[in-house]
Short mmCIF file of C-alpha atoms in Angstrom, two decimals:
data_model
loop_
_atom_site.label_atom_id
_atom_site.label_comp_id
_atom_site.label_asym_id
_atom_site.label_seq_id
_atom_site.Cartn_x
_atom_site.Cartn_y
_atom_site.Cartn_z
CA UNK A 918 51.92 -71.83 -60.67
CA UNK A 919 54.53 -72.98 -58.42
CA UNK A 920 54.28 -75.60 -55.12
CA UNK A 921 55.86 -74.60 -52.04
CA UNK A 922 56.28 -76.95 -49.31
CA UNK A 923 55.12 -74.92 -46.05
CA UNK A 924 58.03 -75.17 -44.45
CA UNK A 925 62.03 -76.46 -45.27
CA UNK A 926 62.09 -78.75 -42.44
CA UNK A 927 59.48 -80.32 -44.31
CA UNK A 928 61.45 -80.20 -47.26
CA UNK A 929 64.30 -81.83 -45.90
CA UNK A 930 62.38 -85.11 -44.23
CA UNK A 931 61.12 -85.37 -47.84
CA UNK A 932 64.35 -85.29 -49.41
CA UNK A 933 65.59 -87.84 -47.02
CA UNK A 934 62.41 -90.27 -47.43
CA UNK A 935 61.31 -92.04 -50.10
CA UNK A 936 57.78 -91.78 -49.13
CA UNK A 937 56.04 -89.91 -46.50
CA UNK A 938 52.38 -89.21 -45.48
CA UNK A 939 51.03 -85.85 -46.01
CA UNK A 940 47.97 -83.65 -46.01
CA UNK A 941 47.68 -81.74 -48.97
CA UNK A 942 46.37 -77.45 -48.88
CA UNK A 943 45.64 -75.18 -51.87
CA UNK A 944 46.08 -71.35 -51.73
CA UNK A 945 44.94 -70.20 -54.68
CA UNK A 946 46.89 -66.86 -54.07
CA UNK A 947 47.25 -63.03 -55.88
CA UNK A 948 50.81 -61.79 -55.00
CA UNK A 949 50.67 -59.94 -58.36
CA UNK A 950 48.91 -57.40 -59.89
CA UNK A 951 46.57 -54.88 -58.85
CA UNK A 952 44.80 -56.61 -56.20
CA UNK A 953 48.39 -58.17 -54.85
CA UNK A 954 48.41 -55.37 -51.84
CA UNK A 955 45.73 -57.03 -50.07
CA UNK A 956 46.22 -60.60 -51.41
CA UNK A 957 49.61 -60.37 -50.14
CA UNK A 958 48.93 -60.53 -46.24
CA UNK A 959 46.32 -63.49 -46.55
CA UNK A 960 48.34 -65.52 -48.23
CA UNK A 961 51.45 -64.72 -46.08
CA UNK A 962 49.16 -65.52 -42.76
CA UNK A 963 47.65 -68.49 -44.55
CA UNK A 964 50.92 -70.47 -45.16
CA UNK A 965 52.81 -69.13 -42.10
CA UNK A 966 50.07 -70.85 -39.94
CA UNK A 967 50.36 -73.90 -41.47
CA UNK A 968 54.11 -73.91 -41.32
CA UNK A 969 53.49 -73.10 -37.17
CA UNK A 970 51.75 -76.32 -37.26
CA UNK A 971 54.28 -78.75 -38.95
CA UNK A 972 57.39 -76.76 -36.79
CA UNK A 973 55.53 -77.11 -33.73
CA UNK A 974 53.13 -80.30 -33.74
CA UNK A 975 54.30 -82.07 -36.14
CA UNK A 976 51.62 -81.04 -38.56
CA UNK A 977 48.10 -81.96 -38.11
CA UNK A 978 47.93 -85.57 -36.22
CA UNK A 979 50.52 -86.95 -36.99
CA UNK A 980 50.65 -85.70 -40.96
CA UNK A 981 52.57 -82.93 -42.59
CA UNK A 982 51.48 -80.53 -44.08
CA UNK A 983 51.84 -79.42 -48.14
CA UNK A 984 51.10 -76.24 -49.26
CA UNK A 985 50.42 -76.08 -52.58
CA UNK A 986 50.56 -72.41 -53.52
CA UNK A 987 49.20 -71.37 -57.25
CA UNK A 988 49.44 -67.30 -58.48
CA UNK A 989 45.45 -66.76 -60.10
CA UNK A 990 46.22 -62.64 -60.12
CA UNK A 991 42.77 -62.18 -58.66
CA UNK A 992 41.89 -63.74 -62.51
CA UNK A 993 38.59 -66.10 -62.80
CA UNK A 994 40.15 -67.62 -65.66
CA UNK A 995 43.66 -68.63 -63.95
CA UNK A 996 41.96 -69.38 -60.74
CA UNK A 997 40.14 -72.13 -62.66
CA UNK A 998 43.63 -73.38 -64.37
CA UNK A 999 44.49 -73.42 -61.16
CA UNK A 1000 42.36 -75.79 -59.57
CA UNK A 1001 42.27 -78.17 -62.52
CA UNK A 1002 46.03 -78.40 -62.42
CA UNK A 1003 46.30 -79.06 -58.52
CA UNK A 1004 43.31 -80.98 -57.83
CA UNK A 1005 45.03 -84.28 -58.89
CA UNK A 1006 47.12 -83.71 -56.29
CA UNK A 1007 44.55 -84.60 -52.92
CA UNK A 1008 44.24 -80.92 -51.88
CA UNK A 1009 41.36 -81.54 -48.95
CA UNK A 1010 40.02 -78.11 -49.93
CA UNK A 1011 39.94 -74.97 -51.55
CA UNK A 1012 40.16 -71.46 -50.46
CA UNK A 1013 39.47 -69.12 -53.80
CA UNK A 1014 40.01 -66.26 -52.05
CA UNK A 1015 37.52 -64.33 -54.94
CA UNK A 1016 34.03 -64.15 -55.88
CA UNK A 1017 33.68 -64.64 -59.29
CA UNK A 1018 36.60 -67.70 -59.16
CA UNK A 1019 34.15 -69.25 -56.06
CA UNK A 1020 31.18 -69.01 -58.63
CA UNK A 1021 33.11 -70.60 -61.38
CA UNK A 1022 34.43 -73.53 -59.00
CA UNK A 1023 31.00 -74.63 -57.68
CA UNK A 1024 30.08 -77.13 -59.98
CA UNK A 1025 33.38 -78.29 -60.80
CA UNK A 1026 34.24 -79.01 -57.72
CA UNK A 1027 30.81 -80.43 -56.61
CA UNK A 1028 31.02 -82.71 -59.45
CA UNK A 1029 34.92 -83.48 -58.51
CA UNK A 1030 33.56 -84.38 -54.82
CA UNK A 1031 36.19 -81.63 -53.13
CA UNK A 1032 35.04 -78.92 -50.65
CA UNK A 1033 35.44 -75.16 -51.10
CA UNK A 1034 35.32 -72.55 -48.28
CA UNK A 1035 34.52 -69.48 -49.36
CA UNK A 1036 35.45 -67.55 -45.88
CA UNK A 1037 33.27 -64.38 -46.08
CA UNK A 1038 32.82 -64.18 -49.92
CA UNK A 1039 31.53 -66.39 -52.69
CA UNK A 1040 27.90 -67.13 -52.92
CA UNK A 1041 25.95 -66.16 -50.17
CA UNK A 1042 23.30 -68.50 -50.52
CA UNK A 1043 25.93 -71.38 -50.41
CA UNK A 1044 24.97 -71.28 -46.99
CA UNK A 1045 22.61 -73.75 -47.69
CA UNK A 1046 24.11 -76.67 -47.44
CA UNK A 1047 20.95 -78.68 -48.37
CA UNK A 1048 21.60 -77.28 -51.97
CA UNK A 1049 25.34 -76.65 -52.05
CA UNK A 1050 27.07 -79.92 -50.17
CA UNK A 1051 30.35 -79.23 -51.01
CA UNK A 1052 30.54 -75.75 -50.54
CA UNK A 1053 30.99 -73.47 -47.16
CA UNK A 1054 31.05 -69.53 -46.24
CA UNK A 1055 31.09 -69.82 -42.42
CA UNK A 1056 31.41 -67.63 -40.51
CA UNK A 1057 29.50 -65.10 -42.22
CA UNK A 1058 28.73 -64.22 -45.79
CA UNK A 1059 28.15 -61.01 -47.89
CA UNK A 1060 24.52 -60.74 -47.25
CA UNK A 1061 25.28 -60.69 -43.17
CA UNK A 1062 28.16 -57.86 -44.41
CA UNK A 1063 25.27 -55.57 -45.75
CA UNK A 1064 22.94 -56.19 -42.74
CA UNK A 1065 25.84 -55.61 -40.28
CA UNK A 1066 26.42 -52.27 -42.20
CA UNK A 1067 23.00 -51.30 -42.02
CA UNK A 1068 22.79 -51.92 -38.60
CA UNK A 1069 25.69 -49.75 -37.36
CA UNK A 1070 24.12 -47.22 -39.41
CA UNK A 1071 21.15 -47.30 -37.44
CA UNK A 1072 22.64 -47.14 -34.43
CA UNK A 1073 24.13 -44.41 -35.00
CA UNK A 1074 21.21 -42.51 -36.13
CA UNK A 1075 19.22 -43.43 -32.77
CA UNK A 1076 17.17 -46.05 -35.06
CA UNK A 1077 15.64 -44.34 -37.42
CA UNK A 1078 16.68 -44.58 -40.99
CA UNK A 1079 13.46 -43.05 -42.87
CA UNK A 1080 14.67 -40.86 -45.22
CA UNK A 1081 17.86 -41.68 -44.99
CA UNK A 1082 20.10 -41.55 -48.26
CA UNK A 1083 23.04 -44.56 -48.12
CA UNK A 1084 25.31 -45.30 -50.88
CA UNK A 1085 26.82 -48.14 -51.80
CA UNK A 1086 30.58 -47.90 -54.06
CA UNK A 1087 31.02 -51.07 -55.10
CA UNK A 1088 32.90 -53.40 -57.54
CA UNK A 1089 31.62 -53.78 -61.14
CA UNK A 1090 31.93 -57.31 -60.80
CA UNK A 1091 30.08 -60.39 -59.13
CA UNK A 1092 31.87 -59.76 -55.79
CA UNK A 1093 31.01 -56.07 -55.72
CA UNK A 1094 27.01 -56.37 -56.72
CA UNK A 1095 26.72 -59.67 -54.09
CA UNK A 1096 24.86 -56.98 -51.14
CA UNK A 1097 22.87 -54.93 -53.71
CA UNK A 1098 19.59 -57.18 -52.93
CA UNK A 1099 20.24 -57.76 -49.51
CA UNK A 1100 20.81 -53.85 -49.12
CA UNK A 1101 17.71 -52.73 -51.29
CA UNK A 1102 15.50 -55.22 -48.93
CA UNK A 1103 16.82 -53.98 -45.94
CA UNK A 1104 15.44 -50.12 -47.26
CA UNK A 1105 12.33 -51.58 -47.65
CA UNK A 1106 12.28 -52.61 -44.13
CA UNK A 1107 14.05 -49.32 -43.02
CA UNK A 1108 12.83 -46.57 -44.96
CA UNK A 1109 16.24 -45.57 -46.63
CA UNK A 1110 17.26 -44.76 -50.34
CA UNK A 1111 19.77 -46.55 -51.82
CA UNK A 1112 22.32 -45.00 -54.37
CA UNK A 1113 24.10 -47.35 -55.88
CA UNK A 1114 27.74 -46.37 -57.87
CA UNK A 1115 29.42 -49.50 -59.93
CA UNK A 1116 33.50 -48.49 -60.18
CA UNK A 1117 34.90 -50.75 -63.08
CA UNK A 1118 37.99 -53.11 -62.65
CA UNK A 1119 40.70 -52.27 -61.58
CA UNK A 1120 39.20 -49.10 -59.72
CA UNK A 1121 41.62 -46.91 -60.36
CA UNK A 1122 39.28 -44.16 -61.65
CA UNK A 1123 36.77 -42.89 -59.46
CA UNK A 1124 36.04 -39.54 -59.75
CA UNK A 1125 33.05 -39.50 -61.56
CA UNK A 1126 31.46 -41.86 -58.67
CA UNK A 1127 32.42 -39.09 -56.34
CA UNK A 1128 31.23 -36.40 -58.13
CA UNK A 1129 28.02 -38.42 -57.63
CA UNK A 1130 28.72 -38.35 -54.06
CA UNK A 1131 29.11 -34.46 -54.02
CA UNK A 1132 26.16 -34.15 -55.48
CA UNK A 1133 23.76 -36.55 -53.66
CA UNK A 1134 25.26 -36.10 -50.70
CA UNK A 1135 24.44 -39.12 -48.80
CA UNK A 1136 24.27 -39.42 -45.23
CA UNK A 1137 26.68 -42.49 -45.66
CA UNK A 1138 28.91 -44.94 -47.70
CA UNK A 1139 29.12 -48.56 -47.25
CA UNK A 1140 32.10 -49.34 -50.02
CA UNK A 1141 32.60 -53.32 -51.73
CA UNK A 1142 36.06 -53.05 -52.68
CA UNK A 1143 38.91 -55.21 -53.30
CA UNK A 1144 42.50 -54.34 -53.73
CA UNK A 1145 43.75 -50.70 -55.42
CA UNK A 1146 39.94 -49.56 -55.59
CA UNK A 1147 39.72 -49.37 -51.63
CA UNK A 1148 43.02 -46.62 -51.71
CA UNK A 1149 41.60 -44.81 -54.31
CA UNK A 1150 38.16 -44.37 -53.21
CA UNK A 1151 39.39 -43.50 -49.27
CA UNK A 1152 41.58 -40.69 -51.38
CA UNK A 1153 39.02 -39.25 -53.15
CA UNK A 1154 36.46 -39.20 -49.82
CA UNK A 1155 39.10 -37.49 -47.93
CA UNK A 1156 39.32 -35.05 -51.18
CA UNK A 1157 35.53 -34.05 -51.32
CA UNK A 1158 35.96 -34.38 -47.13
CA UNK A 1159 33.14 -36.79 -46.52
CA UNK A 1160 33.35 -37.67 -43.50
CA UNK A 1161 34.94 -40.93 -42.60
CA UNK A 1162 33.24 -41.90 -39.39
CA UNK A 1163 30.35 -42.40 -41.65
CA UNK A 1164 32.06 -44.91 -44.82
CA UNK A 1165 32.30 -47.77 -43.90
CA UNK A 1166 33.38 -50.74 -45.96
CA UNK A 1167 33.00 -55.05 -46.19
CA UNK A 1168 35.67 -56.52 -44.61
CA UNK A 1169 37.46 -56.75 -47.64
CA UNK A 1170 37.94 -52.97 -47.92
CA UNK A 1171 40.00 -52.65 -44.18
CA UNK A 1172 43.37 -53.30 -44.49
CA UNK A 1173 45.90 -51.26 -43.65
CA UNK A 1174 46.91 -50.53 -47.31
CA UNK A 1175 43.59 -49.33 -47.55
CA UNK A 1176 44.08 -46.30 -45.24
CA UNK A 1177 47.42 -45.68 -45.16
CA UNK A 1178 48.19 -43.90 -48.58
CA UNK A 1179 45.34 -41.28 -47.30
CA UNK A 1180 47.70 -40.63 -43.91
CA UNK A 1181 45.87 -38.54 -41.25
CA UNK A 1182 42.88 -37.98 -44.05
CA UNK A 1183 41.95 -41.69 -43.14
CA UNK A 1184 40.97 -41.56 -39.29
CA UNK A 1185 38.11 -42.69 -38.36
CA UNK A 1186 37.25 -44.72 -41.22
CA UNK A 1187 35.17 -47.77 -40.54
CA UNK A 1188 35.32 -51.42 -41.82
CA UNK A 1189 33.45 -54.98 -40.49
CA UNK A 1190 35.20 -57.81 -39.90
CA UNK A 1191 34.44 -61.39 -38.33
CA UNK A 1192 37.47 -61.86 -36.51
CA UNK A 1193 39.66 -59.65 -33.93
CA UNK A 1194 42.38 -57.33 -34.73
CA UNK A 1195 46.17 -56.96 -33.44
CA UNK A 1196 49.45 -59.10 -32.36
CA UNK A 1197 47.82 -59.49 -28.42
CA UNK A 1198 47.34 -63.47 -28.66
CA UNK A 1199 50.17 -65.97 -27.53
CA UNK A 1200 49.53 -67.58 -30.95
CA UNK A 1201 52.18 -64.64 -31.89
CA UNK A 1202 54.49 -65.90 -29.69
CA UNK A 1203 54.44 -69.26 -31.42
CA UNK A 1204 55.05 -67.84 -34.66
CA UNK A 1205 57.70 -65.89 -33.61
CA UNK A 1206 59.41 -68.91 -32.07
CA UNK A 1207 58.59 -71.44 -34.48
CA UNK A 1208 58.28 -69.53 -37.84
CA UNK A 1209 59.70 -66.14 -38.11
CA UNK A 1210 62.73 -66.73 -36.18
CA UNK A 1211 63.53 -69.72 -38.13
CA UNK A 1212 63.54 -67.26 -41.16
CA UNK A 1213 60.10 -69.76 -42.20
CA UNK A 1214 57.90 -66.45 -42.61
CA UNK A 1215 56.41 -66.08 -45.94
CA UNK A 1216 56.89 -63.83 -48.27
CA UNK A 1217 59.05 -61.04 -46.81
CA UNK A 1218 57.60 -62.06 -43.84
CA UNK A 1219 56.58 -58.43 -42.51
CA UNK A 1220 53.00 -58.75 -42.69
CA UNK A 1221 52.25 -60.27 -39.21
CA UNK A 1222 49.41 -58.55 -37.79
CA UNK A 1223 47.99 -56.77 -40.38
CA UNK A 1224 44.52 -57.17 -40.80
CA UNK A 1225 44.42 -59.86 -43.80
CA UNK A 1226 47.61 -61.66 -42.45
CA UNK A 1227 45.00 -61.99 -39.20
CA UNK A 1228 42.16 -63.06 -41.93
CA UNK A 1229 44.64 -65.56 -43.56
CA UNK A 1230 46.06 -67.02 -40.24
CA UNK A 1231 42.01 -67.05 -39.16
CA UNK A 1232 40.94 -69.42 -42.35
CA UNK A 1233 43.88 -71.90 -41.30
CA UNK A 1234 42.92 -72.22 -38.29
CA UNK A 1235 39.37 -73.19 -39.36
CA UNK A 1236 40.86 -75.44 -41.69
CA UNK A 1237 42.92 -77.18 -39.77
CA UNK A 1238 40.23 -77.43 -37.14
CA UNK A 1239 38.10 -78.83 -39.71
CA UNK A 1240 41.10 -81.49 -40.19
CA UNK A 1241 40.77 -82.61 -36.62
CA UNK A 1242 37.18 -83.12 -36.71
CA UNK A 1243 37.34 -84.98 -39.91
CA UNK A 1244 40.72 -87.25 -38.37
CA UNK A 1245 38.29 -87.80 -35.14
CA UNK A 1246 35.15 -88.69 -36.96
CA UNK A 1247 37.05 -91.12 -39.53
CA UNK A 1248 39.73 -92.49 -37.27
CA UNK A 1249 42.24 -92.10 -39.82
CA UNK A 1250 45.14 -88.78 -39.68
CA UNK A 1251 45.21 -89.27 -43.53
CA UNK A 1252 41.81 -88.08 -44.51
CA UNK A 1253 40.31 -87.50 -47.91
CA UNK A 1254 38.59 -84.44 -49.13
CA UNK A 1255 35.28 -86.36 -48.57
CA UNK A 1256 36.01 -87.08 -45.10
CA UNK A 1257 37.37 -83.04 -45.13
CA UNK A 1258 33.70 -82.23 -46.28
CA UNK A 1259 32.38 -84.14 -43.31
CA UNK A 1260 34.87 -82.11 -40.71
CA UNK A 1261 34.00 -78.82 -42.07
CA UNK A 1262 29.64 -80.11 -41.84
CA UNK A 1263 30.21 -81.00 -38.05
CA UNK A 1264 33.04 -77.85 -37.17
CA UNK A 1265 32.37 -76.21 -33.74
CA UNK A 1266 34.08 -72.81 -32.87
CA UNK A 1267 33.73 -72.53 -29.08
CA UNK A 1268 35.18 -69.55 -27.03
CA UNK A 1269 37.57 -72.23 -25.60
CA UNK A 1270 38.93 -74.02 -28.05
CA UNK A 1271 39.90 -70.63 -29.83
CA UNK A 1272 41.70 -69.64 -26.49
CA UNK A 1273 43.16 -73.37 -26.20
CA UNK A 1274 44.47 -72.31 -29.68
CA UNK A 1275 46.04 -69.22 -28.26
CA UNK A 1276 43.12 -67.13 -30.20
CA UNK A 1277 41.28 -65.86 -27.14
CA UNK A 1278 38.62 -63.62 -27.98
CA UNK A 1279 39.75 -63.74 -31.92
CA UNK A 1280 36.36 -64.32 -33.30
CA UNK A 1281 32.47 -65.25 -32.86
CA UNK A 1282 31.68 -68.47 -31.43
CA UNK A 1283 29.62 -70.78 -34.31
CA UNK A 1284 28.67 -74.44 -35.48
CA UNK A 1285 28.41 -75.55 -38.95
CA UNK A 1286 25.39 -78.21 -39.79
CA UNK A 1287 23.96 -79.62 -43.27
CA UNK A 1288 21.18 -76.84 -42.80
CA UNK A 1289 23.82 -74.28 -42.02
CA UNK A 1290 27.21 -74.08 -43.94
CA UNK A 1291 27.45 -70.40 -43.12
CA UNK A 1292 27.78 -69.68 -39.54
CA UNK A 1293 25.43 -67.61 -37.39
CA UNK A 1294 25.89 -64.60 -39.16
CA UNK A 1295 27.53 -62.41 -36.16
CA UNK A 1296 30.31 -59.40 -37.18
CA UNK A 1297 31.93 -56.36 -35.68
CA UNK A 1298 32.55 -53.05 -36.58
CA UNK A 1299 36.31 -51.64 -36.86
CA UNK A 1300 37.48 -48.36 -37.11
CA UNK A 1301 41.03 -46.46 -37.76
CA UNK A 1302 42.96 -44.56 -36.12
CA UNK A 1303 45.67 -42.52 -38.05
CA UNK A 1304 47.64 -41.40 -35.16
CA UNK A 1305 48.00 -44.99 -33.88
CA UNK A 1306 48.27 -46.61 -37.41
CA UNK A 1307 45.56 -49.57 -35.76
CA UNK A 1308 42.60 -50.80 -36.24
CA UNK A 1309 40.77 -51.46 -33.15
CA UNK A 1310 37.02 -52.93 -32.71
CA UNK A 1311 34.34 -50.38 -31.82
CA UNK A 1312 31.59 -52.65 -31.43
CA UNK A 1313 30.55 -56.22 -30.03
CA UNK A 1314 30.05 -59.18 -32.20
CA UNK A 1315 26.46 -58.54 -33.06
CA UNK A 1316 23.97 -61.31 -35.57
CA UNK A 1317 22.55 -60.02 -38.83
CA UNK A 1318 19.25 -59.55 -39.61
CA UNK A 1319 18.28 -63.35 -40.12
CA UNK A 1320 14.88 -62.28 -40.90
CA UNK A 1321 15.62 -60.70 -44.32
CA UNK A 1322 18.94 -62.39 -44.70
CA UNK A 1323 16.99 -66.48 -44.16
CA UNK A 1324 14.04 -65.72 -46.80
CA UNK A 1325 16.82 -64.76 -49.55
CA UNK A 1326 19.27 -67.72 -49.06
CA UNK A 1327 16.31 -69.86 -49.44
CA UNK A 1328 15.00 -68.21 -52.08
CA UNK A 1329 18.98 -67.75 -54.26
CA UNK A 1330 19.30 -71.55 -53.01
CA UNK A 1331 16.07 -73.44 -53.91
CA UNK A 1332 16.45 -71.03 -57.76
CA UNK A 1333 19.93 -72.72 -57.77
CA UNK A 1334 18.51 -75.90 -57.31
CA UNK A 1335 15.53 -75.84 -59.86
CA UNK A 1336 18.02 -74.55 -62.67
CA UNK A 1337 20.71 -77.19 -62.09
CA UNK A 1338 18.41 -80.16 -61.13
CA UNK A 1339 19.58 -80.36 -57.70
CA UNK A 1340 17.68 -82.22 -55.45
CA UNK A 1341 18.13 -80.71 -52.07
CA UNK A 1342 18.51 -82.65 -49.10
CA UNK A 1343 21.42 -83.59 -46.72
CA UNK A 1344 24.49 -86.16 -47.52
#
C-alpha cells in the first residue's frame, strides 16, 4: 500500500504547514498483475482529475485534496486489507474498482457508516437504495449492460430474436456470472438461446471455449471480461474468424489493450459504455495546462484518452460532484463520509453542468434518489476501428429494459434484506 498525495504542490503546502484541511479519496487500484493493463488507465485518469482540481481550484471548496492510493492486484483479499487499513484515515468514499472486492465491502462498510460507488460493477441490485444505504452503482449497472447488449442485438436483426443462438464468454468469477440471470430472462422475453462459456482466472486459456464457439456457432458473443482475458479471447475470435461486428463486450472488455494486440483482426469489434469516447472536450486542455505539463500526470502519464483513463477521469468527476452537493447541503467544505452519502443520494447529472465542467456531451444525463442509487439505466454502443486505432460511438444513449431489469433488483434486494435482517426503508 502506499499514499500519494495527488499532486506535489500539495505536498509542499503540507510540508510547510503544520496543519491543513483536507478531503480525503481512496483508489483502491491494480497497477500489477494480470489485470494491471486495464487497471492502469483508471487509476491514472482517476488521480490526474483530482490533481486538475487542487492545481486549478484549489481543490474542492476550498479543501485539498488527498489521494490515498492502495495496490489490491485485482485481489478480494488485499482489496479488503486495503480498506481496513485506510478507512481510519476519513476517506469520504470508496471506489473498489472489482466485483467480488464490492461484494466483500458491503457490510463492512455499511456497518463502518462510509459510502461505496460501485461505477458500473458491483451488485446490481445495490441499486436499491432502500436496502443498500450506503452503497451506489449510478449510472448504470451490470444488469442494464446485458439488456443494452441484447438490445443492439435486436436491432440489428430487424427485431426479431426467435431462434436466435447468443453466447455469453464470461469470467468464472462473481463479476463475470453478474448478467447470466438478467440475460436468461431477457430470452424468455425474446425467444433466444443462451450458451453460456465460464473462462477461469486469469483467462489466459481459451481455446476450449472457442472450440465451443466453432461448434455452436452462435449468431453472436456478448463477452464479461476483465483484464488479459479480453486480449485473449478477441485473438482467438479473430483466429476461428467470427465475425467482430457481431461480439460485443461490457464496458469492461473495450479498452484499447483489448483490441490492439489483435491489429487489423480487431475492427469492428463492439463494446458498451456509459460515457463518451476521445480527447475532444476542453477538460483536456485543463489537464494539459494544469497537470501534464507540470509533469503532475500519473503514472507515466501516457494514458490520456484511452478509454478507462476517460472511465477513471468520469468517476472523479461524479465524485467530486457528489462533494459539492454534500458541501452545499451541509454548509461545511470539510464534509464527512456521512454527509458524502447524502451528496451522492441527492447527485444530479444535467447536460449543463457536464458542459460547465468542460464534459459536453460526455455522458447520459441522471439523478440519484433513496429509491434509485443506480441511475436511469441509459448506455451506448462503441465500436473499433483498426485503421484509426479509435473507438467511436455507433449508437445514442438508449435506457435498458426497466421492465425485466426493475422486477429483479427488487427481487436480489428485498432476498438481501430478509437474509441480513435489513429493514428497508430510506435514511
Amino acid at each position: 500500500m502506499r499514499k500519494t498525495l495527488a499532486t506535489l504542490a500539495l505536498g509542499a503546502v503540507m510540508a510547510a504547514a503544520p496543519a491543513m484541511a483536507e478531503i480525503t479519496m481512496s483508489a483502491l487500484s491494480y497497477r500489477t498483475g494480470p489485470y494491471a493493463a486495464n487497471g492502469i488507465p483508471f487509476a491514472d485518469g482517476y488521480a490526474d482529475y483530482f490533481t486538475l482540481l487542487n492545481e486549478r481550484d484549489g481543490g474542492i471548496g476550498g479543501e485539498m485534496i488527498n489521494l490515498v492510493e492502495c495496490e489490491t492486484g485485482y485481489n478480494t483479499e488485499k482489496g479488503v486489507e486495503c480498506y481496513e487499513s485506510t478507512k481510519g484515515e476519513g476517506v469520504l468514499v470508496y471506489q473498489p474498482l472489482s466485483t467480488g472486492i464490492t461484494y466483500q465491502l458491503i457490510p463492512k462498510a455499511t456497518a463502518d457508516g462510509i459510502p461505496i460507488h460501485s461505477m458500473g460493477y458491483g451488485r446490481t441490485s445495490a441499486k436499491n437504495g432502500a436496502v443498500f444505504p450506503w452503497v451506489f452503482n449510478y449510472p448504470a449497472n451490470y444488469w442494464d449492460g446485458a439488456s443494452h447488449a441484447i438490445t443492439h442485438i435486436s436491432e440489428q436483426e430487424s427485431g426479431d430474436l426467435n431462434g436466435k443462438k447468443i453466447a455469453l464468454v464470461y469470467h468464472n468469477s462473481a463479476y463475470g456470472k453478474e448478467p447470466i440471470r438478467t440475460l436468461e430472462e431477457l430470452g424468455k422475453k425474446h425467444g433466444y438461446e443462451l450458451l453460456l462459456l465460464p473462462v477461469d482466472h486469469p483467462g489466459q486459456e481459451q481455446k476450449s471455449q472457442w472450440l465451443q464457439v466453432r461448434q455452436q456457432r452462435p449468431d453472436y458473443v456478448i463477452m464479461w471480461g476483465w483484464g488479459v482475458m479480453n486480449q485473449v479471447a478477441i485473438q482467438e475470435a479473430v483466429n476461428i474468424r467470427f465475425p467482430m461486428d457481431k461480439f460485443i463486450g461490457i464496458w469492461w472488455s473495450g479498452s484499447e489493450n483489448d483490441v490492439l494486440p489483435a491489429g487489423d483482426g480487431a475492427d469492428g469489434y463492439k463494446a458498451l459504455t456509459f460515457h463518451n469516447l476521445g480527447m475532444d472536450y476542453p477538460l483536456y486542455d485543463d489537464l494539459k495546462t494544469h497537470v501534464v505539463d507540470k509533469g503532475l500526470a500519473a503514472g507515466a502519464g501516457d494514458q490520456l484518452g484511452t478509454a478507462l483513463y476517460n472511465r477513471g477521469m468520469y468517476a472523479a468527476m461524479l465524485a467530486a460532484e457528489a462533494i459539492k452537493t454534500a458541501q452545499e447541503m451541509s454548509g461545511e467544505s470539510q464534509i464527512t463520509p456521512a454527509q458524502m452519502r447524502d451528496g451522492m443520494e441527492n447527485l444530479e447529472i444535467t447536460e449543463a453542468k457536464m458542459e460547465a465542467l468542460g464534459l459536453p456531451n460526455f455522458g447520459p444525463e441522471f439523478k440519484v434518489s433513496c429509491e434509485n442509487h443506480g441511475g436511469d439505466g441509459y448506455g451506448a454502443v462503441a465500436q473499433w476501428d483498426a485503421g484509426a486505432g479509435e473507438w467511436s460511438l455507433i449508437t445514442d444513449y438508449y435506457q435498458s429494459d426497466q421492465e425485466v431489469i426493475g422486477p429483479l433488483v427488487e427481487e436480489d434486494s428485498s432476498a438481501y434484506a430478509a437474509e441480513a435482517g435489513i429493514e428497508a426503508g430510506c435514511m
